[in-house]
Amino acid sequence: MITPVILCGGSGTRLWPLSRKSYPKQFVPLVGEQTLFQGSAVRMKGDQFAKPVVITNSDFRFIVTEQLQAVGIDPGAILIEPEGRNTAPAVLAAALYLQKNDPDAVMLVAPSDHVVPDTKAFQAAVAAGMKAVKEGKLVTFGITPTHAETAYGYLELTTQSDGDPVALKQFVEKPNEIRAQEMLDAGNYLWNAGIFLFSVKDIIAAFEQHSPDLLPPVAQAMETGHVDLGFCRLGPDAWSEAEDISIDYAVMEKADNLSVVPFNSGWSDLGGWDAVWRESPKGDNGVLTSGEATAIDCEDTLLRSDSERLEVVGIGLKNIMAVAMNDAVLVADMSRAQDVKKAVEALKAKNADQATMFPKDHRPWGWFESLVIGDRFQVKRIHVHPGAALSLQSHHHRAEHWIVVSGTAEVTIDDKVQLVTENQSVFIPLGAVHRMRNPGKVPMVLIEVQTGSYLGEDDIIRYEDVYSRGQGAKG
C-alpha cells in the first residue's frame, strides 16, 4: 500500500487577507465546499492507500484532526514540527517514522493546498508512477502547462510523454515571461507540482548520499520526540539543528534516478487570487462573486466577501480582484496577484495584526472572534463545540461577563459549578479560577465582555487543560 504524507505547514501569504499565518489557505474552502487540506486527504483515500501521515505545527494540530474527522478520515500519525524547517526535514522525518514499522513502505508526498479536480486521473497517475518506484526511481509529478506561468518552477523532460514515467533532464527555476513562453512552446517542460512518490528505503538512501548532514538532527528529533494526546511531537533541540532546505535542493536536483509522471487533467496550487479566479466557475463576462458580493457591469473580475456584515459591490471593473474580511480589504489588478505577499510584508513592517492574525482564532475547543475592542474593554463571540471545554484558568488583569446566546454552558467559578442557558449571563471576577464547558450535543455560542487594564490573550494561567496546551496564549 501507499502511505500519503501530507505537508501541512505553509502560510499562503499570496492569498491574503483570507490566508494568514495563524490560519492559512489549506484550511479554507476556496474552491468547492471542502477545504484544500480536506481535498488533498480525500484525493489520497482508497484501497491502495494506507492511513495518511500529516506533518504540521502545534498551532494547527487540532484543526488537522477536526477537518479530517469531518471527511471521515482517521490519520495514521500526525507529526508536530517544533518549527518550520522547509520540506526536506519534514519528508525525512516521515520516512524515518514509516521505516520503523515497514522498511518497504512507499510514500506519496503531497502539499495540502493544491486543487486537483479529477481524483480518478490523479490516482491513475500515481499508479503509473509505481512502475518507476518498483525500479528504484524517485518519482515526481509534472503538470502539463496551460499557459506561460512565471510563478512555478519547471521540469525539463528528456523526451515528451503521453503519461508514462520519463527521465528528468533538469529542474528549472521560476522563469521570466519570455522564458516561460519559450518552455511552453517547446513542449517538453512541465510545471513542478511538488508531489513525490518513492519507497522509504530509496528516499533515505538519497538523503544519505546527497544530504547526509540532515540525517543526524532529524533522526535525533525523532528519537527525542514524545507522544502528546496522540500527536508525535519531534524533539525541538535536535530539530532546530536541521538545515532549513527544500526537498528539491536537498535531494531531487542532485539525484540521478528521477522519473517524471506527466499529469494533464487539471491542477493548481492556488498560488494567488488569479488562480482562484481561473479554477472557479464564473458567471457572465468572467465575473466570480463569493459571499455578500455584487457585480454591476464588471468583466474578468473577482469579488469576494467573507464577512456576513460587509457587502462588496463592484461597478464597471475589469481585471480586478477585491477580497473583504471583517478586518481587512484587498483591492488590486488581477495582473498583480503575485505581489499580494508584498502587502503582507508592508503590514508586518508596521506591526499590523492583520498581517498574520486571522479574525477568527481557532482553538481545539472551537473558535472566537473579537467584535469590538476599546479602551479597557473587548467584546468577543465564542463558539464551543459539543462536548468541548476550555481550560481551567484565571486572569491577572481582566474580569469577564458571559452571556449565552445559543446552547447551554456548564460554568465553573472557583468552587461553584452551574448551568447557564440561553439569555442567561454570569460574571467572572478578576482572579477567579474558572472554566466553561459545552455539555450538550449542539454548538454553544456566547458573548464575552472583557473589562480590565490588559486584555491580551497571554494573560492566562492554566491549571487544567484536556488538550495539554501548557501555558501561553495558545499553549
Short mmCIF file of C-alpha atoms in Angstrom, two decimals:
data_model
loop_
_atom_site.label_atom_id
_atom_site.label_comp_id
_atom_site.label_asym_id
_atom_site.label_seq_id
_atom_site.Cartn_x
_atom_site.Cartn_y
_atom_site.Cartn_z
CA MET A 1 0.00 0.00 0.00
CA ILE A 2 0.96 3.63 -0.46
CA THR A 3 1.14 5.90 2.58
CA PRO A 4 0.12 9.51 1.85
CA VAL A 5 2.34 12.07 3.55
CA ILE A 6 0.59 15.44 3.67
CA LEU A 7 2.71 18.53 4.26
CA CYS A 8 0.56 21.00 6.16
CA GLY A 9 2.56 23.92 7.49
CA GLY A 10 2.57 26.75 4.92
CA SER A 11 1.23 30.27 5.38
CA GLY A 12 -0.08 31.13 1.88
CA THR A 13 0.58 34.89 2.01
CA ARG A 14 -0.37 35.42 -1.65
CA LEU A 15 -4.00 34.69 -0.72
CA TRP A 16 -4.10 37.36 1.99
CA PRO A 17 -6.37 38.51 3.61
CA LEU A 18 -8.18 35.15 3.63
CA SER A 19 -4.98 33.18 4.21
CA ARG A 20 -2.74 34.23 7.10
CA LYS A 21 -0.04 32.69 9.22
CA SER A 22 -2.47 31.84 12.03
CA TYR A 23 -4.98 30.20 9.66
CA PRO A 24 -3.54 29.57 6.17
CA LYS A 25 -5.25 28.75 2.90
CA GLN A 26 -5.16 24.94 3.23
CA PHE A 27 -7.84 25.11 5.94
CA VAL A 28 -10.19 27.35 3.95
CA PRO A 29 -12.85 26.24 1.40
CA LEU A 30 -11.58 28.32 -1.52
CA VAL A 31 -12.91 26.18 -4.39
CA GLY A 32 -15.89 24.00 -3.51
CA GLU A 33 -17.23 23.06 -0.09
CA GLN A 34 -14.21 21.14 1.20
CA THR A 35 -11.06 22.88 2.38
CA LEU A 36 -7.90 22.38 0.32
CA PHE A 37 -6.48 20.17 3.09
CA GLN A 38 -9.59 18.00 3.14
CA GLY A 39 -9.50 17.73 -0.64
CA SER A 40 -5.86 16.59 -0.52
CA ALA A 41 -6.68 13.91 2.06
CA VAL A 42 -9.75 12.65 0.19
CA ARG A 43 -7.77 12.51 -3.06
CA MET A 44 -5.38 10.03 -1.45
CA LYS A 45 -8.04 7.79 0.03
CA GLY A 46 -8.89 4.33 -1.27
CA ASP A 47 -7.98 0.65 -1.22
CA GLN A 48 -4.44 1.30 -2.45
CA PHE A 49 -3.73 3.89 0.27
CA ALA A 50 -2.89 3.46 3.94
CA LYS A 51 -3.90 5.99 6.59
CA PRO A 52 -2.19 9.33 5.93
CA VAL A 53 0.74 10.77 7.85
CA VAL A 54 0.32 14.52 8.35
CA ILE A 55 3.20 16.86 9.17
CA THR A 56 2.11 20.15 10.69
CA ASN A 57 2.86 22.51 13.58
CA SER A 58 1.50 22.77 17.08
CA ASP A 59 -0.98 25.56 16.33
CA PHE A 60 -2.65 23.55 13.55
CA ARG A 61 -2.73 20.11 15.17
CA PHE A 62 -6.35 20.23 16.33
CA ILE A 63 -7.53 21.90 13.12
CA VAL A 64 -5.98 18.96 11.22
CA THR A 65 -7.79 16.34 13.29
CA GLU A 66 -11.09 18.22 13.20
CA GLN A 67 -11.04 18.63 9.42
CA LEU A 68 -10.02 15.01 8.82
CA GLN A 69 -12.81 13.76 11.05
CA ALA A 70 -15.28 15.89 9.10
CA VAL A 71 -14.48 13.92 5.91
CA GLY A 72 -14.30 10.52 7.63
CA ILE A 73 -10.52 10.05 7.62
CA ASP A 74 -8.56 8.67 10.56
CA PRO A 75 -4.90 9.72 10.32
CA GLY A 76 -2.17 7.16 10.78
CA ALA A 77 0.05 9.71 12.54
CA ILE A 78 0.35 13.46 12.98
CA LEU A 79 3.93 14.64 13.36
CA ILE A 80 4.38 18.05 15.03
CA GLU A 81 7.29 20.19 13.86
CA PRO A 82 8.66 22.39 16.66
CA GLU A 83 9.42 25.00 13.98
CA GLY A 84 9.24 25.18 10.20
CA ARG A 85 12.41 23.85 8.54
CA ASN A 86 11.10 23.53 4.97
CA THR A 87 10.17 20.33 3.15
CA ALA A 88 13.39 18.28 3.25
CA PRO A 89 13.49 17.69 7.04
CA ALA A 90 9.71 17.10 7.03
CA VAL A 91 9.92 14.43 4.32
CA LEU A 92 12.89 12.79 6.01
CA ALA A 93 11.07 12.71 9.36
CA ALA A 94 8.09 10.99 7.74
CA ALA A 95 10.37 8.47 6.05
CA LEU A 96 12.14 7.62 9.31
CA TYR A 97 8.79 7.29 11.06
CA LEU A 98 7.49 4.87 8.43
CA GLN A 99 10.75 2.93 8.36
CA LYS A 100 10.24 1.80 11.96
CA ASN A 101 7.08 -0.12 11.11
CA ASP A 102 7.59 -1.02 7.46
CA PRO A 103 11.01 -0.61 5.83
CA ASP A 104 9.46 -1.48 2.46
CA ALA A 105 6.77 1.21 2.66
CA VAL A 106 6.03 3.53 -0.27
CA MET A 107 5.21 7.15 0.48
CA LEU A 108 3.30 9.69 -1.61
CA VAL A 109 4.32 13.19 -0.52
CA ALA A 110 1.91 16.00 -1.35
CA PRO A 111 1.25 19.57 -0.24
CA SER A 112 -2.05 20.21 1.50
CA ASP A 113 -3.09 23.26 -0.53
CA HIS A 114 -3.43 22.07 -4.13
CA VAL A 115 -6.55 21.71 -6.26
CA VAL A 116 -6.86 18.57 -8.42
CA PRO A 117 -10.47 18.26 -9.63
CA ASP A 118 -10.11 14.78 -11.19
CA THR A 119 -9.30 12.36 -8.35
CA LYS A 120 -9.56 9.32 -10.62
CA ALA A 121 -6.98 10.75 -13.04
CA PHE A 122 -4.67 11.66 -10.15
CA GLN A 123 -4.81 8.14 -8.74
CA ALA A 124 -4.14 6.75 -12.23
CA ALA A 125 -1.01 8.94 -12.41
CA VAL A 126 0.10 7.59 -9.02
CA ALA A 127 -0.40 4.04 -10.31
CA ALA A 128 1.75 4.89 -13.34
CA GLY A 129 4.43 6.25 -11.03
CA MET A 130 4.51 2.98 -9.10
CA LYS A 131 6.07 1.31 -12.15
CA ALA A 132 9.12 3.54 -11.75
CA VAL A 133 9.16 3.21 -7.94
CA LYS A 134 9.48 -0.57 -8.31
CA GLU A 135 12.60 0.09 -10.39
CA GLY A 136 14.16 2.14 -7.60
CA LYS A 137 13.27 5.54 -9.02
CA LEU A 138 12.34 8.71 -7.17
CA VAL A 139 9.20 9.92 -8.89
CA THR A 140 7.98 13.48 -9.20
CA PHE A 141 4.82 14.67 -10.92
CA GLY A 142 4.81 17.36 -13.59
CA ILE A 143 1.77 19.33 -14.71
CA THR A 144 1.20 19.94 -18.40
CA PRO A 145 1.29 23.75 -18.60
CA THR A 146 -1.77 25.58 -19.87
CA HIS A 147 -0.13 29.00 -20.10
CA ALA A 148 3.24 30.69 -19.68
CA GLU A 149 3.32 30.81 -15.88
CA THR A 150 6.13 32.65 -14.05
CA ALA A 151 5.11 31.62 -10.53
CA TYR A 152 6.12 27.94 -10.87
CA GLY A 153 9.35 26.06 -11.27
CA TYR A 154 9.56 23.73 -14.26
CA LEU A 155 10.74 20.21 -15.07
CA GLU A 156 12.58 19.64 -18.36
CA LEU A 157 11.98 16.13 -19.69
CA THR A 158 14.42 14.13 -21.78
CA THR A 159 11.54 13.41 -24.17
CA GLN A 160 7.83 14.08 -24.45
CA SER A 161 5.46 11.58 -22.83
CA ASP A 162 1.81 10.61 -23.08
CA GLY A 163 1.56 9.65 -19.41
CA ASP A 164 4.25 7.05 -18.72
CA PRO A 165 7.18 7.96 -16.45
CA VAL A 166 10.11 9.54 -18.29
CA ALA A 167 13.58 10.57 -17.18
CA LEU A 168 14.09 14.10 -15.90
CA LYS A 169 16.72 16.20 -17.64
CA GLN A 170 16.80 19.09 -15.19
CA PHE A 171 14.90 21.31 -12.78
CA VAL A 172 14.31 24.89 -13.98
CA GLU A 173 13.83 27.81 -11.60
CA LYS A 174 10.85 30.16 -11.90
CA PRO A 175 11.30 31.88 -15.28
CA ASN A 176 10.57 35.34 -16.60
CA GLU A 177 7.70 35.79 -19.06
CA ILE A 178 9.84 35.33 -22.17
CA ARG A 179 11.47 32.13 -20.92
CA ALA A 180 8.12 30.76 -19.71
CA GLN A 181 6.66 31.22 -23.17
CA GLU A 182 9.69 29.52 -24.76
CA MET A 183 9.27 26.50 -22.49
CA LEU A 184 5.54 26.35 -23.18
CA ASP A 185 6.23 26.33 -26.91
CA ALA A 186 8.95 23.67 -26.60
CA GLY A 187 6.50 21.07 -25.33
CA ASN A 188 8.90 19.07 -23.12
CA TYR A 189 8.59 21.23 -19.98
CA LEU A 190 6.13 20.65 -17.15
CA TRP A 191 5.24 22.65 -14.07
CA ASN A 192 6.86 21.27 -10.93
CA ALA A 193 3.93 20.20 -8.74
CA GLY A 194 5.99 19.39 -5.64
CA ILE A 195 4.36 15.96 -5.40
CA PHE A 196 6.65 12.94 -4.96
CA LEU A 197 6.39 9.15 -4.86
CA PHE A 198 9.17 6.84 -3.67
CA SER A 199 9.95 3.97 -1.38
CA VAL A 200 11.10 4.76 2.13
CA LYS A 201 14.40 2.94 1.66
CA ASP A 202 15.14 4.78 -1.61
CA ILE A 203 14.48 8.27 -0.25
CA ILE A 204 16.50 7.60 2.91
CA ALA A 205 19.35 6.32 0.72
CA ALA A 206 19.08 9.52 -1.34
CA PHE A 207 19.37 11.64 1.80
CA GLU A 208 22.39 9.59 2.90
CA GLN A 209 24.07 10.24 -0.45
CA HIS A 210 23.10 13.85 -1.17
CA SER A 211 22.28 15.50 2.19
CA PRO A 212 23.92 13.36 4.89
CA ASP A 213 24.08 16.29 7.33
CA LEU A 214 20.29 16.25 7.65
CA LEU A 215 20.10 12.69 8.93
CA PRO A 216 21.61 13.10 12.46
CA PRO A 217 19.42 16.03 13.63
CA VAL A 218 16.20 14.66 12.11
CA ALA A 219 16.85 11.16 13.45
CA GLN A 220 17.63 12.63 16.86
CA ALA A 221 14.44 14.72 16.75
CA MET A 222 12.51 11.50 16.12
CA GLU A 223 14.27 9.70 18.99
CA THR A 224 13.79 12.55 21.48
CA GLY A 225 10.18 13.20 20.44
CA HIS A 226 7.24 12.20 22.56
CA VAL A 227 3.58 11.35 22.16
CA ASP A 228 1.14 14.05 23.27
CA LEU A 229 -2.59 13.27 23.06
CA GLY A 230 -1.91 11.03 20.07
CA PHE A 231 0.34 13.54 18.32
CA CYS A 232 4.04 12.83 17.83
CA ARG A 233 6.00 15.92 18.86
CA LEU A 234 9.51 15.96 17.38
CA GLY A 235 12.38 16.89 19.71
CA PRO A 236 12.84 20.69 19.46
CA ASP A 237 16.57 20.91 20.23
CA ALA A 238 17.66 18.45 17.57
CA TRP A 239 15.09 19.71 15.08
CA SER A 240 16.47 23.25 15.32
CA GLU A 241 19.83 21.91 14.12
CA ALA A 242 18.34 20.63 10.83
CA GLU A 243 19.03 22.78 7.80
CA ASP A 244 16.12 24.85 6.51
CA ILE A 245 16.02 23.47 2.96
CA SER A 246 13.54 22.16 0.41
CA ILE A 247 13.43 18.57 -0.78
CA ASP A 248 14.24 19.82 -4.30
CA TYR A 249 17.51 21.45 -3.25
CA ALA A 250 18.47 18.81 -0.71
CA VAL A 251 17.90 15.70 -2.83
CA MET A 252 15.93 15.93 -6.04
CA GLU A 253 18.19 18.26 -8.01
CA LYS A 254 21.19 16.10 -7.12
CA ALA A 255 19.73 12.64 -7.72
CA ASP A 256 20.28 10.76 -10.97
CA ASN A 257 17.43 8.26 -10.56
CA LEU A 258 14.47 10.60 -11.06
CA SER A 259 11.42 9.89 -13.19
CA VAL A 260 8.60 12.27 -14.02
CA VAL A 261 4.94 11.35 -14.45
CA PRO A 262 3.14 13.93 -16.62
CA PHE A 263 -0.31 14.95 -15.43
CA ASN A 264 -2.69 16.91 -17.65
CA SER A 265 -6.10 16.57 -16.02
CA GLY A 266 -6.23 19.87 -14.17
CA TRP A 267 -4.15 21.16 -11.27
CA SER A 268 -3.49 24.37 -9.39
CA ASP A 269 -1.57 25.27 -6.27
CA LEU A 270 -3.92 28.27 -5.86
CA GLY A 271 -0.86 30.44 -5.51
CA GLY A 272 -2.78 33.67 -5.92
CA TRP A 273 -6.23 35.16 -6.31
CA ASP A 274 -5.83 34.98 -10.08
CA ALA A 275 -5.55 31.17 -9.72
CA VAL A 276 -8.71 31.09 -7.59
CA TRP A 277 -10.47 33.06 -10.31
CA ARG A 278 -9.23 30.66 -13.03
CA GLU A 279 -10.19 27.49 -11.12
CA SER A 280 -13.69 28.59 -10.11
CA PRO A 281 -16.91 28.52 -12.15
CA LYS A 282 -17.65 32.07 -13.25
CA GLY A 283 -20.72 33.94 -14.31
CA ASP A 284 -21.27 36.23 -17.27
CA ASN A 285 -18.25 38.16 -18.59
CA GLY A 286 -15.84 36.15 -16.45
CA VAL A 287 -17.10 37.52 -13.13
CA LEU A 288 -16.63 35.47 -9.96
CA THR A 289 -18.55 36.53 -6.86
CA SER A 290 -18.47 34.88 -3.47
CA GLY A 291 -20.31 35.68 -0.26
CA GLU A 292 -22.01 39.06 0.06
CA ALA A 293 -20.71 40.40 -3.26
CA THR A 294 -22.46 42.11 -6.17
CA ALA A 295 -21.01 42.91 -9.60
CA ILE A 296 -22.51 45.51 -11.92
CA ASP A 297 -21.12 45.82 -15.48
CA CYS A 298 -17.89 44.09 -14.50
CA GLU A 299 -15.58 41.90 -16.60
CA ASP A 300 -12.95 39.27 -15.67
CA THR A 301 -13.21 40.26 -12.02
CA LEU A 302 -13.22 38.52 -8.64
CA LEU A 303 -15.36 39.96 -5.84
CA ARG A 304 -15.43 38.13 -2.51
CA SER A 305 -16.77 38.94 0.93
CA ASP A 306 -16.02 36.65 3.86
CA SER A 307 -17.98 38.77 6.29
CA GLU A 308 -21.73 38.45 6.84
CA ARG A 309 -21.82 42.14 7.71
CA LEU A 310 -19.84 43.54 4.79
CA GLU A 311 -21.22 43.93 1.27
CA VAL A 312 -18.74 44.21 -1.59
CA VAL A 313 -20.06 45.99 -4.68
CA GLY A 314 -18.09 46.42 -7.89
CA ILE A 315 -19.21 48.73 -10.71
CA GLY A 316 -17.56 48.82 -14.13
CA LEU A 317 -14.50 46.86 -13.02
CA LYS A 318 -12.19 44.93 -15.35
CA ASN A 319 -9.40 42.54 -14.31
CA ILE A 320 -9.83 43.49 -10.65
CA MET A 321 -9.74 41.32 -7.52
CA ALA A 322 -11.41 42.61 -4.37
CA VAL A 323 -11.47 40.46 -1.22
CA ALA A 324 -13.03 41.72 2.01
CA MET A 325 -12.98 40.42 5.57
CA ASN A 326 -14.07 41.94 8.86
CA ASP A 327 -10.66 43.49 9.48
CA ALA A 328 -9.02 43.93 6.06
CA VAL A 329 -9.82 44.57 2.39
CA LEU A 330 -7.63 43.82 -0.64
CA VAL A 331 -8.19 45.60 -3.97
CA ALA A 332 -5.72 45.05 -6.81
CA ASP A 333 -5.38 44.50 -10.51
CA MET A 334 -5.53 40.79 -11.36
CA SER A 335 -2.11 41.02 -13.02
CA ARG A 336 -0.56 41.94 -9.63
CA ALA A 337 -1.77 38.79 -7.86
CA GLN A 338 1.79 37.64 -7.09
CA ASP A 339 2.51 40.98 -5.39
CA VAL A 340 -0.02 40.41 -2.60
CA LYS A 341 2.80 39.00 -0.48
CA LYS A 342 4.37 42.48 -0.66
CA ALA A 343 1.29 43.83 1.09
CA VAL A 344 1.77 41.29 3.87
CA GLU A 345 5.38 42.36 4.30
CA ALA A 346 4.33 46.02 4.40
CA LEU A 347 1.76 45.27 7.10
CA LYS A 348 4.33 43.31 9.10
CA ALA A 349 6.67 46.30 8.92
CA LYS A 350 4.01 48.48 10.55
CA ASN A 351 3.19 45.78 13.14
CA ALA A 352 -0.38 45.39 11.92
CA ASP A 353 -2.13 42.34 13.38
CA GLN A 354 -3.86 41.81 10.05
CA ALA A 355 -0.56 40.68 8.51
CA THR A 356 -0.57 37.35 10.35
CA MET A 357 -3.58 37.02 12.65
CA PHE A 358 -6.86 35.63 11.34
CA PRO A 359 -10.04 37.34 12.64
CA LYS A 360 -11.31 34.01 13.96
CA ASP A 361 -8.91 32.46 16.44
CA HIS A 362 -9.31 28.69 16.14
CA ARG A 363 -8.74 26.59 19.24
CA PRO A 364 -9.18 22.85 19.92
CA TRP A 365 -12.50 23.53 21.65
CA GLY A 366 -13.89 25.78 18.89
CA TRP A 367 -13.15 29.39 17.97
CA PHE A 368 -13.65 33.01 18.96
CA GLU A 369 -13.60 36.37 17.21
CA SER A 370 -13.33 39.91 18.53
CA LEU A 371 -16.37 42.01 17.71
CA VAL A 372 -15.40 45.28 19.39
CA ILE A 373 -12.14 46.41 21.00
CA GLY A 374 -11.99 49.63 23.00
CA ASP A 375 -10.16 51.28 25.88
CA ARG A 376 -10.25 48.76 28.77
CA PHE A 377 -12.92 46.54 27.18
CA GLN A 378 -13.34 43.91 24.47
CA VAL A 379 -16.39 42.03 23.16
CA LYS A 380 -15.97 38.51 21.72
CA ARG A 381 -18.18 35.88 20.17
CA ILE A 382 -17.16 32.41 21.39
CA HIS A 383 -18.20 29.14 19.71
CA VAL A 384 -17.66 25.91 21.70
CA HIS A 385 -18.03 22.51 20.04
CA PRO A 386 -20.36 19.90 21.62
CA GLY A 387 -18.60 18.15 24.50
CA ALA A 388 -15.62 20.52 24.37
CA ALA A 389 -14.23 22.50 27.30
CA LEU A 390 -11.92 25.45 27.77
CA SER A 391 -9.05 25.14 30.22
CA LEU A 392 -9.46 25.79 33.95
CA GLN A 393 -7.86 29.23 34.11
CA SER A 394 -7.59 32.65 35.70
CA HIS A 395 -6.52 36.14 34.64
CA HIS A 396 -4.42 38.80 36.37
CA HIS A 397 -5.82 41.85 34.61
CA ARG A 398 -9.40 41.30 33.48
CA ALA A 399 -12.88 40.33 34.58
CA GLU A 400 -15.38 38.73 32.20
CA HIS A 401 -19.14 38.74 31.63
CA TRP A 402 -20.56 35.75 29.72
CA ILE A 403 -23.97 35.85 28.02
CA VAL A 404 -25.15 32.60 26.46
CA VAL A 405 -26.99 33.14 23.17
CA SER A 406 -27.22 29.54 21.94
CA GLY A 407 -26.96 26.18 23.70
CA THR A 408 -26.02 25.58 27.32
CA ALA A 409 -22.78 26.29 29.15
CA GLU A 410 -21.52 24.49 32.24
CA VAL A 411 -19.63 27.22 34.09
CA THR A 412 -17.14 26.73 36.90
CA ILE A 413 -16.22 29.74 39.05
CA ASP A 414 -13.89 28.81 41.90
CA ASP A 415 -15.82 26.10 43.83
CA LYS A 416 -19.19 26.71 42.19
CA VAL A 417 -20.45 24.83 39.10
CA GLN A 418 -23.67 25.96 37.38
CA LEU A 419 -25.55 25.59 34.10
CA VAL A 420 -26.13 28.79 32.13
CA THR A 421 -28.69 28.58 29.34
CA GLU A 422 -29.82 30.87 26.53
CA ASN A 423 -30.38 34.51 27.54
CA GLN A 424 -28.72 33.95 30.92
CA SER A 425 -25.44 35.55 31.99
CA VAL A 426 -22.72 35.10 34.56
CA PHE A 427 -19.90 37.30 35.91
CA ILE A 428 -16.28 36.10 36.31
CA PRO A 429 -14.44 38.35 38.79
CA LEU A 430 -10.81 39.26 38.21
CA GLY A 431 -8.57 36.48 39.54
CA ALA A 432 -11.34 33.86 39.82
CA VAL A 433 -10.45 30.34 38.69
CA HIS A 434 -12.98 29.47 36.01
CA ARG A 435 -13.89 27.27 33.09
CA MET A 436 -16.70 26.85 30.57
CA ARG A 437 -17.78 23.55 29.03
CA ASN A 438 -20.41 22.64 26.48
CA PRO A 439 -22.24 19.61 27.93
CA GLY A 440 -24.73 19.47 25.08
CA LYS A 441 -24.86 17.91 21.62
CA VAL A 442 -25.14 21.19 19.69
CA PRO A 443 -22.65 24.08 19.48
CA MET A 444 -22.75 26.58 22.31
CA VAL A 445 -22.34 30.27 21.49
CA LEU A 446 -21.83 33.05 23.98
CA ILE A 447 -20.87 36.70 24.01
CA GLU A 448 -17.97 37.56 26.28
CA VAL A 449 -17.40 41.11 27.52
CA GLN A 450 -13.92 41.62 28.98
CA THR A 451 -13.05 44.62 31.16
CA GLY A 452 -9.69 45.43 32.64
CA SER A 453 -6.31 47.11 32.29
CA TYR A 454 -4.86 44.49 29.90
CA LEU A 455 -6.84 42.27 27.54
CA GLY A 456 -4.12 40.32 25.71
CA GLU A 457 -4.50 36.59 25.04
CA ASP A 458 -1.33 35.90 27.02
CA ASP A 459 -2.99 37.00 30.29
CA ILE A 460 -3.94 33.45 31.18
CA ILE A 461 -2.86 30.91 33.78
CA ARG A 462 -3.91 27.34 33.01
CA TYR A 463 -4.46 24.91 35.87
CA GLU A 464 -6.04 22.05 33.94
CA ASP A 465 -6.47 21.51 30.22
CA VAL A 466 -7.83 18.46 28.40
CA TYR A 467 -5.75 19.46 25.36
CA SER A 468 -2.41 19.57 27.25
CA ARG A 469 -1.54 23.01 25.92
CA GLY A 470 0.61 24.22 28.80
CA GLN A 471 0.92 27.97 29.39
CA GLY A 472 0.88 30.80 26.87
CA ALA A 473 -1.75 32.31 24.59
CA LYS A 474 -2.36 29.05 22.75
CA GLY A 475 -0.03 26.65 24.52
#
